[in-house]
Amino acid sequence: MMKTNPSFTFIDTPEALRAFAEDNADIDWLAFDTEFVGEKRYQTLLCLIQVGTQNGDYIIDPLAIDDLWPFLNMLSDPSILVLTHAGENDYRLLEEQFGLIPKNLFDIQIAAGFCSYRYPISYSKIVEAELGDRVKKDYGVSNWEGRPIQPEQLSYALNDILYLPGLYKSLLKKLEETGRVDWVRQELQIWESAEYYQRDPDKEILGNNLISKLRPKQQIFLIRLLRWRDEVAREKNYSKEMVFSSKNMGNLIRAIPSGKKGLDNNRRLSDSVIKRHGDRFVDFYEREATPEELGLIARLPDGPSENEEYELILDMLYLMVKYRCLKEGISVQLVFPRGELNNMKSDPGYHSELLNTDWRKQFLGAEVLEWIQERERLEINFGEGRIELSLRD
């Protein structure tokens, strides 16, 4: 059952945080998690930090403390093993807001994927499977920004780190038995690289599901619309959906060729939005494209492949990898994520950086890697009692 009324230290002053860092100066490991609010805002608000060490358990209130570096420095100390479950979003948040690059990481969700569990596996499921306890999730969606924090919220938040040391010991034993400790280490080293957190400012544009289906003039319009929405959201600290809803972008794109009159007469578009921004939208559509915008269009991925045979062969290759993963007790979503397959379908020349990882090369083997790299040459042959996947000469 869930651990009830755990003892912990609540830290809400700079002095208490410095004392925490001093008391834990010689620790070997720490477990941590965060609670944050990202809804209805551009800048995610960090609301709580839960920490466990061999000296005790703590909850830090980042809304009450301006300087969090006495704690953050511990996450970048290579002599301290940092335990998380699904910690990627926590690290991205800390890098974005503080420039933190973590070191010496062990993530339970990643490790579980190397131990016959599906990836990603929830915290409650891995706790029950490995430790036999049930974790209640009553406060998963909670007002973490509100103060004072309720005791029930604190108990819920603390449970997100209380089981991490036990999970680490349990999974580490399995990894040692299968010889995969180094594989997990390699995978998590990606999170310890500053390059991993670099953001392409045009990622939203390049990944937009609609843009590849549009004509060039419409593409330029959508580029300007997305950039304007992002700029307003950042300035006002609103979510981008609050500025202009994504579900209405298709309606706006279809209506904009008819100019302001077409926008005014479109019943699917908000009158108040068109009144405030209609002229701006018309300008976005009518203005000539800049060289930079044309260059961005050139970077857009191709639309879905229309080569059905190519897609079917890729699906078969993926199923072969998936079957091997099942037999070897490792999640296919770690080895060969579905998103990478979709990228290969859209772009025959796409090269997956993931496949450069040493552990993936070791697991997949030279032949499968060659098939993936030379996938346009793959063919399926049917013989007596066999189906053969091979490369054409």
Tab-separated table of C-alpha atoms in Angstrom:
chain	number	residue	atom	x	y	z
A	1	MET	CA	0.000	0.000	0.000
A	2	MET	CA	1.001	3.633	-0.278
A	3	LYS	CA	3.419	4.805	2.373
A	4	THR	CA	1.384	7.002	4.712
A	5	ASN	CA	2.415	10.061	6.695
A	6	PRO	CA	6.079	9.856	5.740
A	7	SER	CA	8.465	12.037	7.702
A	8	PHE	CA	10.104	14.766	5.647
A	9	THR	CA	11.649	18.215	5.916
A	10	PHE	CA	9.853	21.099	4.199
A	11	ILE	CA	12.262	23.698	2.791
A	12	ASP	CA	10.902	27.146	1.979
A	13	THR	CA	13.715	29.569	2.850
A	14	PRO	CA	17.168	30.164	1.327
A	15	GLU	CA	18.748	29.406	4.704
A	16	ALA	CA	17.004	26.045	4.940
A	17	LEU	CA	18.066	25.149	1.391
A	18	ARG	CA	21.699	25.962	2.132
A	19	ALA	CA	21.484	23.864	5.295
A	20	PHE	CA	20.036	20.990	3.253
A	21	ALA	CA	22.959	21.192	0.820
A	22	GLU	CA	25.492	21.250	3.666
A	23	ASP	CA	23.867	18.300	5.434
A	24	ASN	CA	23.961	16.293	2.204
A	25	ALA	CA	27.403	17.292	0.974
A	26	ASP	CA	28.750	13.726	1.177
A	27	ILE	CA	25.822	11.714	-0.201
A	28	ASP	CA	26.277	8.972	-2.796
A	29	TRP	CA	22.830	9.254	-4.371
A	30	LEU	CA	19.666	11.314	-4.443
A	31	ALA	CA	16.202	10.691	-5.832
A	32	PHE	CA	14.095	13.576	-7.054
A	33	ASP	CA	10.906	14.517	-8.840
A	34	THR	CA	9.078	17.760	-9.539
A	35	GLU	CA	5.545	19.070	-9.653
A	36	PHE	CA	4.896	21.828	-12.150
A	37	VAL	CA	2.093	23.644	-13.932
A	38	GLY	CA	2.250	24.045	-17.697
A	39	GLU	CA	-1.393	24.646	-18.520
A	40	LYS	CA	-2.521	28.110	-19.641
A	41	ARG	CA	1.018	29.506	-19.610
A	42	TYR	CA	3.995	29.705	-21.959
A	43	GLN	CA	6.641	29.378	-19.258
A	44	THR	CA	6.165	26.241	-17.185
A	45	LEU	CA	5.935	27.039	-13.474
A	46	LEU	CA	8.052	24.859	-11.190
A	47	CYS	CA	6.004	24.389	-8.007
A	48	LEU	CA	7.628	21.654	-5.896
A	49	ILE	CA	10.827	19.617	-5.831
A	50	GLN	CA	10.790	16.330	-3.931
A	51	VAL	CA	14.181	14.949	-2.889
A	52	GLY	CA	15.284	11.793	-1.121
A	53	THR	CA	18.811	10.967	0.048
A	54	GLN	CA	20.327	8.502	2.497
A	55	ASN	CA	19.905	11.251	5.109
A	56	GLY	CA	16.154	11.712	4.732
A	57	ASP	CA	13.357	13.050	2.553
A	58	TYR	CA	12.713	16.681	1.669
A	59	ILE	CA	10.262	18.879	-0.199
A	60	ILE	CA	11.590	22.160	-1.599
A	61	ASP	CA	9.242	25.054	-2.386
A	62	PRO	CA	10.752	26.810	-5.442
A	63	LEU	CA	8.031	29.477	-5.345
A	64	ALA	CA	9.467	30.689	-2.038
A	65	ILE	CA	13.177	30.479	-2.933
A	66	ASP	CA	14.809	32.472	-5.726
A	67	ASP	CA	18.196	30.726	-5.747
A	68	LEU	CA	17.846	26.961	-6.183
A	69	TRP	CA	21.485	26.305	-7.035
A	70	PRO	CA	22.386	24.733	-3.671
A	71	PHE	CA	20.132	21.889	-4.836
A	72	LEU	CA	20.746	22.122	-8.592
A	73	ASN	CA	24.496	21.789	-8.132
A	74	MET	CA	23.874	18.343	-6.671
A	75	LEU	CA	22.224	17.210	-9.917
A	76	SER	CA	25.317	18.143	-11.917
A	77	ASP	CA	27.782	16.596	-9.458
A	78	PRO	CA	29.209	13.465	-11.161
A	79	SER	CA	29.922	11.872	-7.775
A	80	ILE	CA	26.190	11.731	-6.930
A	81	LEU	CA	23.957	9.148	-8.611
A	82	VAL	CA	20.658	10.852	-9.513
A	83	LEU	CA	17.534	8.663	-9.526
A	84	THR	CA	14.331	9.594	-11.378
A	85	HIS	CA	11.319	8.004	-13.007
A	86	ALA	CA	10.528	9.543	-16.417
A	87	GLY	CA	12.955	12.323	-15.606
A	88	GLU	CA	13.412	13.696	-19.111
A	89	ASN	CA	10.776	16.420	-18.744
A	90	ASP	CA	12.217	17.420	-15.364
A	91	TYR	CA	15.681	17.795	-16.861
A	92	ARG	CA	14.346	19.727	-19.854
A	93	LEU	CA	12.540	22.110	-17.519
A	94	LEU	CA	15.624	22.633	-15.348
A	95	GLU	CA	17.852	23.171	-18.377
A	96	GLU	CA	15.416	25.637	-19.930
A	97	GLN	CA	14.969	27.719	-16.782
A	98	PHE	CA	18.376	27.383	-15.119
A	99	GLY	CA	20.789	26.071	-17.748
A	100	LEU	CA	21.358	22.884	-15.746
A	101	ILE	CA	23.081	19.937	-17.439
A	102	PRO	CA	22.679	16.867	-15.177
A	103	LYS	CA	25.275	14.133	-14.651
A	104	ASN	CA	25.417	10.513	-13.472
A	105	LEU	CA	21.785	9.594	-14.102
A	106	PHE	CA	19.687	6.488	-13.574
A	107	ASP	CA	16.101	6.638	-14.793
A	108	ILE	CA	13.726	3.913	-13.638
A	109	GLN	CA	11.488	4.145	-16.708
A	110	ILE	CA	14.430	3.796	-19.096
A	111	ALA	CA	15.978	0.961	-17.081
A	112	ALA	CA	12.669	-0.920	-16.952
A	113	GLY	CA	12.570	-0.926	-20.755
A	114	PHE	CA	15.751	-3.015	-20.693
A	115	CYS	CA	14.175	-5.451	-18.199
A	116	SER	CA	11.224	-6.869	-20.192
A	117	TYR	CA	8.834	-4.023	-19.354
A	118	ARG	CA	7.016	-1.909	-21.901
A	119	TYR	CA	8.456	1.532	-22.465
A	120	PRO	CA	7.200	3.879	-21.207
A	121	ILE	CA	5.865	2.229	-18.047
A	122	SER	CA	4.044	4.252	-15.400
A	123	TYR	CA	5.444	4.777	-11.924
A	124	SER	CA	2.547	2.990	-10.231
A	125	LYS	CA	2.863	-0.084	-12.458
A	126	ILE	CA	6.607	-0.507	-11.990
A	127	VAL	CA	6.276	-0.017	-8.217
A	128	GLU	CA	3.601	-2.702	-8.017
A	129	ALA	CA	5.467	-5.092	-10.327
A	130	GLU	CA	8.881	-4.770	-8.652
A	131	LEU	CA	8.055	-3.920	-5.041
A	132	GLY	CA	4.488	-5.150	-4.567
A	133	ASP	CA	3.131	-1.794	-3.342
A	134	ARG	CA	0.261	0.208	-4.781
A	135	VAL	CA	0.684	3.929	-5.270
A	136	LYS	CA	-2.442	6.070	-5.231
A	137	LYS	CA	-2.608	8.813	-7.864
A	138	ASP	CA	-5.414	10.898	-6.342
A	139	TYR	CA	-3.538	14.189	-6.722
A	140	GLY	CA	-2.008	13.665	-10.165
A	141	VAL	CA	-3.903	16.708	-11.411
A	142	SER	CA	-3.700	19.207	-8.599
A	143	ASN	CA	-3.290	22.923	-7.950
A	144	TRP	CA	0.429	22.787	-7.225
A	145	GLU	CA	0.682	26.555	-7.535
A	146	GLY	CA	-1.725	27.201	-4.662
A	147	ARG	CA	-0.434	27.985	-1.213
A	148	PRO	CA	-0.546	26.715	1.438
A	149	ILE	CA	0.089	23.231	0.072
A	150	GLN	CA	-2.298	20.708	1.580
A	151	PRO	CA	-0.882	17.767	3.595
A	152	GLU	CA	-2.505	15.302	1.195
A	153	GLN	CA	-0.709	16.937	-1.725
A	154	LEU	CA	2.629	16.724	0.061
A	155	SER	CA	2.115	13.033	0.833
A	156	TYR	CA	1.233	12.343	-2.792
A	157	ALA	CA	4.225	14.299	-4.065
A	158	LEU	CA	6.624	12.568	-1.707
A	159	ASN	CA	5.474	9.117	-2.798
A	160	ASP	CA	6.892	9.879	-6.244
A	161	ILE	CA	10.414	9.547	-4.823
A	162	LEU	CA	10.072	7.192	-1.846
A	163	TYR	CA	10.195	4.053	-3.991
A	164	LEU	CA	13.009	5.118	-6.319
A	165	PRO	CA	15.906	3.687	-4.244
A	166	GLY	CA	14.179	0.307	-3.971
A	167	LEU	CA	13.383	0.276	-7.680
A	168	TYR	CA	16.994	1.132	-8.466
A	169	LYS	CA	18.293	-1.817	-6.458
A	170	SER	CA	15.759	-4.215	-7.956
A	171	LEU	CA	16.323	-3.194	-11.579
A	172	LEU	CA	20.089	-2.898	-11.195
A	173	LYS	CA	20.224	-6.545	-10.140
A	174	LYS	CA	18.340	-7.570	-13.285
A	175	LEU	CA	20.546	-5.403	-15.487
A	176	GLU	CA	23.662	-6.934	-13.995
A	177	GLU	CA	22.314	-10.430	-14.664
A	178	THR	CA	21.667	-9.606	-18.344
A	179	GLY	CA	24.805	-7.529	-18.846
A	180	ARG	CA	22.840	-4.394	-19.751
A	181	VAL	CA	24.021	-1.932	-17.122
A	182	ASP	CA	26.285	-0.267	-19.676
A	183	TRP	CA	23.446	-0.114	-22.216
A	184	VAL	CA	21.315	1.871	-19.776
A	185	ARG	CA	24.275	4.098	-18.993
A	186	GLN	CA	24.830	4.816	-22.686
A	187	GLU	CA	21.176	5.673	-23.217
A	188	LEU	CA	21.128	8.081	-20.278
A	189	GLN	CA	24.351	9.790	-21.304
A	190	ILE	CA	22.253	11.441	-24.005
A	191	TRP	CA	20.469	13.383	-21.242
A	192	GLU	CA	23.852	14.493	-19.885
A	193	SER	CA	24.766	16.308	-23.109
A	194	ALA	CA	24.144	20.026	-23.614
A	195	GLU	CA	23.430	19.355	-27.302
A	196	TYR	CA	20.424	17.240	-26.357
A	197	TYR	CA	18.656	20.268	-24.913
A	198	GLN	CA	19.305	22.592	-27.832
A	199	ARG	CA	16.018	23.621	-29.403
A	200	ASP	CA	15.390	24.341	-33.060
A	201	PRO	CA	13.293	27.541	-33.010
A	202	ASP	CA	11.424	26.234	-36.045
A	203	LYS	CA	10.664	22.792	-34.604
A	204	GLU	CA	6.946	23.525	-34.308
A	205	ILE	CA	6.801	24.583	-37.958
A	206	LEU	CA	8.820	21.653	-39.283
A	207	GLY	CA	6.765	19.184	-37.257
A	208	ASN	CA	3.358	20.634	-38.102
A	209	ASN	CA	1.020	17.962	-39.476
A	210	LEU	CA	-0.785	20.381	-41.768
A	211	ILE	CA	1.995	22.292	-43.486
A	212	SER	CA	3.220	19.600	-45.889
A	213	LYS	CA	-0.296	19.330	-47.361
A	214	LEU	CA	-0.502	23.027	-48.277
A	215	ARG	CA	0.445	25.048	-51.341
A	216	PRO	CA	3.526	27.308	-50.997
A	217	LYS	CA	1.526	30.504	-50.386
A	218	GLN	CA	-0.491	28.776	-47.682
A	219	GLN	CA	2.701	27.384	-46.165
A	220	ILE	CA	4.155	30.887	-45.855
A	221	PHE	CA	0.931	32.039	-44.217
A	222	LEU	CA	1.034	29.188	-41.706
A	223	ILE	CA	4.698	29.887	-40.901
A	224	ARG	CA	3.834	33.500	-40.095
A	225	LEU	CA	0.766	32.504	-38.102
A	226	LEU	CA	2.727	30.030	-35.960
A	227	ARG	CA	5.544	32.484	-35.331
A	228	TRP	CA	3.125	35.258	-34.403
A	229	ARG	CA	1.251	32.962	-32.038
A	230	ASP	CA	4.478	31.904	-30.339
A	231	GLU	CA	5.648	35.511	-29.964
A	232	VAL	CA	2.373	36.673	-28.387
A	233	ALA	CA	2.235	33.655	-26.078
A	234	ARG	CA	5.799	34.239	-24.889
A	235	GLU	CA	5.201	37.952	-24.316
A	236	LYS	CA	2.002	37.447	-22.312
A	237	ASN	CA	2.990	34.092	-20.753
A	238	TYR	CA	-0.134	32.491	-22.204
A	239	SER	CA	-0.376	29.038	-23.683
A	240	LYS	CA	-0.237	29.149	-27.471
A	241	GLU	CA	-3.713	27.634	-27.626
A	242	MET	CA	-5.034	30.645	-25.706
A	243	VAL	CA	-3.688	32.954	-28.409
A	244	PHE	CA	-5.085	30.991	-31.341
A	245	SER	CA	-6.447	27.451	-31.250
A	246	SER	CA	-4.691	24.872	-33.423
A	247	LYS	CA	-8.012	23.289	-34.360
A	248	ASN	CA	-9.045	26.548	-36.089
A	249	MET	CA	-5.908	26.891	-38.201
A	250	GLY	CA	-7.347	24.776	-41.009
A	251	ASN	CA	-10.487	26.939	-41.112
A	252	LEU	CA	-8.395	30.103	-41.196
A	253	ILE	CA	-6.158	28.781	-43.984
A	254	ARG	CA	-9.175	27.857	-46.111
A	255	ALA	CA	-10.826	31.239	-45.569
A	256	ILE	CA	-7.833	33.570	-45.939
A	257	PRO	CA	-7.644	33.585	-49.788
A	258	SER	CA	-10.996	35.445	-49.782
A	259	GLY	CA	-9.473	38.260	-47.736
A	260	LYS	CA	-11.035	40.116	-44.836
A	261	LYS	CA	-14.532	39.628	-46.207
A	262	GLY	CA	-14.042	35.875	-46.291
A	263	LEU	CA	-12.889	35.913	-42.671
A	264	ASP	CA	-15.843	38.040	-41.560
A	265	ASN	CA	-18.306	35.658	-43.209
A	266	ASN	CA	-16.767	32.452	-41.857
A	267	ARG	CA	-18.984	31.189	-39.053
A	268	ARG	CA	-16.330	28.740	-37.835
A	269	LEU	CA	-13.962	31.538	-36.852
A	270	SER	CA	-14.415	33.619	-33.715
A	271	ASP	CA	-15.802	37.097	-34.423
A	272	SER	CA	-13.682	38.595	-31.656
A	273	VAL	CA	-10.474	37.024	-33.010
A	274	ILE	CA	-11.170	38.228	-36.548
A	275	LYS	CA	-12.055	41.697	-35.283
A	276	ARG	CA	-8.736	41.953	-33.419
A	277	HIS	CA	-6.464	40.168	-35.857
A	278	GLY	CA	-8.222	39.936	-39.237
A	279	ASP	CA	-6.124	42.644	-40.897
A	280	ARG	CA	-2.971	41.057	-39.520
A	281	PHE	CA	-3.947	37.677	-40.972
A	282	VAL	CA	-4.618	39.224	-44.389
A	283	ASP	CA	-1.185	40.854	-44.279
A	284	PHE	CA	0.399	37.501	-43.396
A	285	TYR	CA	-1.189	36.022	-46.512
A	286	GLU	CA	-0.577	38.813	-49.007
A	287	ARG	CA	2.984	39.822	-48.123
A	288	GLU	CA	5.756	38.429	-50.331
A	289	ALA	CA	7.783	35.554	-48.959
A	290	THR	CA	11.254	36.371	-47.661
A	291	PRO	CA	14.359	34.342	-48.610
A	292	GLU	CA	14.473	33.034	-45.028
A	293	GLU	CA	10.879	31.802	-45.249
A	294	LEU	CA	11.523	30.133	-48.602
A	295	GLY	CA	14.567	28.465	-47.074
A	296	LEU	CA	12.400	27.141	-44.267
A	297	ILE	CA	9.926	25.696	-46.768
A	298	ALA	CA	12.836	23.876	-48.409
A	299	ARG	CA	13.551	22.221	-45.042
A	300	LEU	CA	10.031	20.851	-44.698
A	301	PRO	CA	9.835	17.051	-44.740
A	302	ASP	CA	8.034	15.409	-47.602
A	303	GLY	CA	4.501	14.254	-47.047
A	304	PRO	CA	3.594	10.614	-46.452
A	305	SER	CA	5.141	8.230	-48.962
A	306	GLU	CA	2.874	7.021	-51.752
A	307	ASN	CA	5.101	3.987	-52.379
A	308	GLU	CA	2.993	1.297	-50.752
A	309	GLU	CA	5.582	-1.440	-51.313
A	310	TYR	CA	8.304	0.628	-49.615
A	311	GLU	CA	6.051	1.234	-46.607
A	312	LEU	CA	5.072	-2.439	-46.323
A	313	ILE	CA	8.705	-3.566	-46.429
A	314	LEU	CA	9.553	-1.064	-43.696
A	315	ASP	CA	6.649	-2.358	-41.625
A	316	MET	CA	7.960	-5.898	-42.022
A	317	LEU	CA	11.460	-4.825	-41.017
A	318	TYR	CA	10.022	-3.091	-37.961
A	319	LEU	CA	8.047	-6.198	-36.992
A	320	MET	CA	11.201	-8.296	-37.233
A	321	VAL	CA	12.994	-5.910	-34.877
A	322	LYS	CA	9.959	-5.891	-32.582
A	323	TYR	CA	9.885	-9.697	-32.482
A	324	ARG	CA	13.554	-9.857	-31.589
A	325	CYS	CA	13.022	-7.280	-28.840
A	326	LEU	CA	10.204	-9.394	-27.432
A	327	LYS	CA	12.424	-12.466	-27.354
A	328	GLU	CA	15.328	-10.574	-25.773
A	329	GLY	CA	13.227	-8.766	-23.148
A	330	ILE	CA	13.854	-5.203	-24.267
A	331	SER	CA	11.269	-2.629	-25.340
A	332	VAL	CA	11.140	-1.943	-29.070
A	333	GLN	CA	10.252	1.668	-28.249
A	334	LEU	CA	13.743	2.046	-26.830
A	335	VAL	CA	15.530	0.207	-29.611
A	336	PHE	CA	13.614	1.539	-32.613
A	337	PRO	CA	10.882	4.063	-31.695
A	338	ARG	CA	7.816	4.145	-33.920
A	339	GLY	CA	8.498	7.821	-34.660
A	340	GLU	CA	11.791	6.879	-36.313
A	341	LEU	CA	9.941	4.418	-38.545
A	342	ASN	CA	7.489	7.142	-39.570
A	343	ASN	CA	10.376	9.484	-40.399
A	344	MET	CA	11.874	6.804	-42.633
A	345	LYS	CA	8.557	6.315	-44.398
A	346	SER	CA	8.270	10.043	-45.079
A	347	ASP	CA	11.893	10.479	-46.134
A	348	PRO	CA	13.801	7.581	-47.741
A	349	GLY	CA	17.027	9.505	-47.107
A	350	TYR	CA	16.354	10.045	-43.400
A	351	HIS	CA	19.200	8.936	-41.139
A	352	SER	CA	18.373	8.101	-37.537
A	353	GLU	CA	20.946	9.440	-35.093
A	354	LEU	CA	19.675	6.909	-32.561
A	355	LEU	CA	21.230	4.112	-34.573
A	356	ASN	CA	24.680	5.549	-33.909
A	357	THR	CA	24.398	4.450	-30.276
A	358	ASP	CA	26.856	1.645	-29.547
A	359	TRP	CA	24.366	-0.474	-27.620
A	360	ARG	CA	21.847	-0.367	-30.490
A	361	LYS	CA	24.556	-1.392	-32.956
A	362	GLN	CA	25.454	-4.283	-30.677
A	363	PHE	CA	21.843	-5.369	-30.192
A	364	LEU	CA	20.629	-5.022	-33.795
A	365	GLY	CA	23.758	-6.310	-35.494
A	366	ALA	CA	25.480	-5.234	-38.698
A	367	GLU	CA	23.008	-6.908	-41.072
A	368	VAL	CA	19.866	-5.275	-39.663
A	369	LEU	CA	21.616	-1.900	-39.514
A	370	GLU	CA	22.565	-2.267	-43.175
A	371	TRP	CA	18.966	-3.087	-44.031
A	372	ILE	CA	17.791	0.054	-42.260
A	373	GLN	CA	20.396	2.264	-43.929
A	374	GLU	CA	19.829	0.734	-47.385
A	375	ARG	CA	16.089	0.292	-46.951
A	376	GLU	CA	15.220	1.465	-50.480
A	377	ARG	CA	16.990	-1.658	-51.778
A	378	LEU	CA	15.057	-4.061	-49.562
A	379	GLU	CA	12.771	-6.621	-51.149
A	380	ILE	CA	10.617	-9.514	-49.966
A	381	ASN	CA	10.861	-12.885	-51.672
A	382	PHE	CA	8.541	-15.824	-51.100
A	383	GLY	CA	9.997	-19.318	-51.377
A	384	GLU	CA	9.074	-22.874	-50.486
A	385	GLY	CA	8.245	-22.685	-46.775
A	386	ARG	CA	10.002	-19.369	-46.231
A	387	ILE	CA	9.722	-15.597	-46.569
A	388	GLU	CA	13.004	-13.797	-47.218
A	389	LEU	CA	13.906	-10.162	-46.671
A	390	SER	CA	17.061	-9.161	-48.534
A	391	LEU	CA	18.863	-6.338	-50.340
A	392	ARG	CA	18.697	-6.049	-54.108
A	393	ASP	CA	22.030	-5.883	-55.909
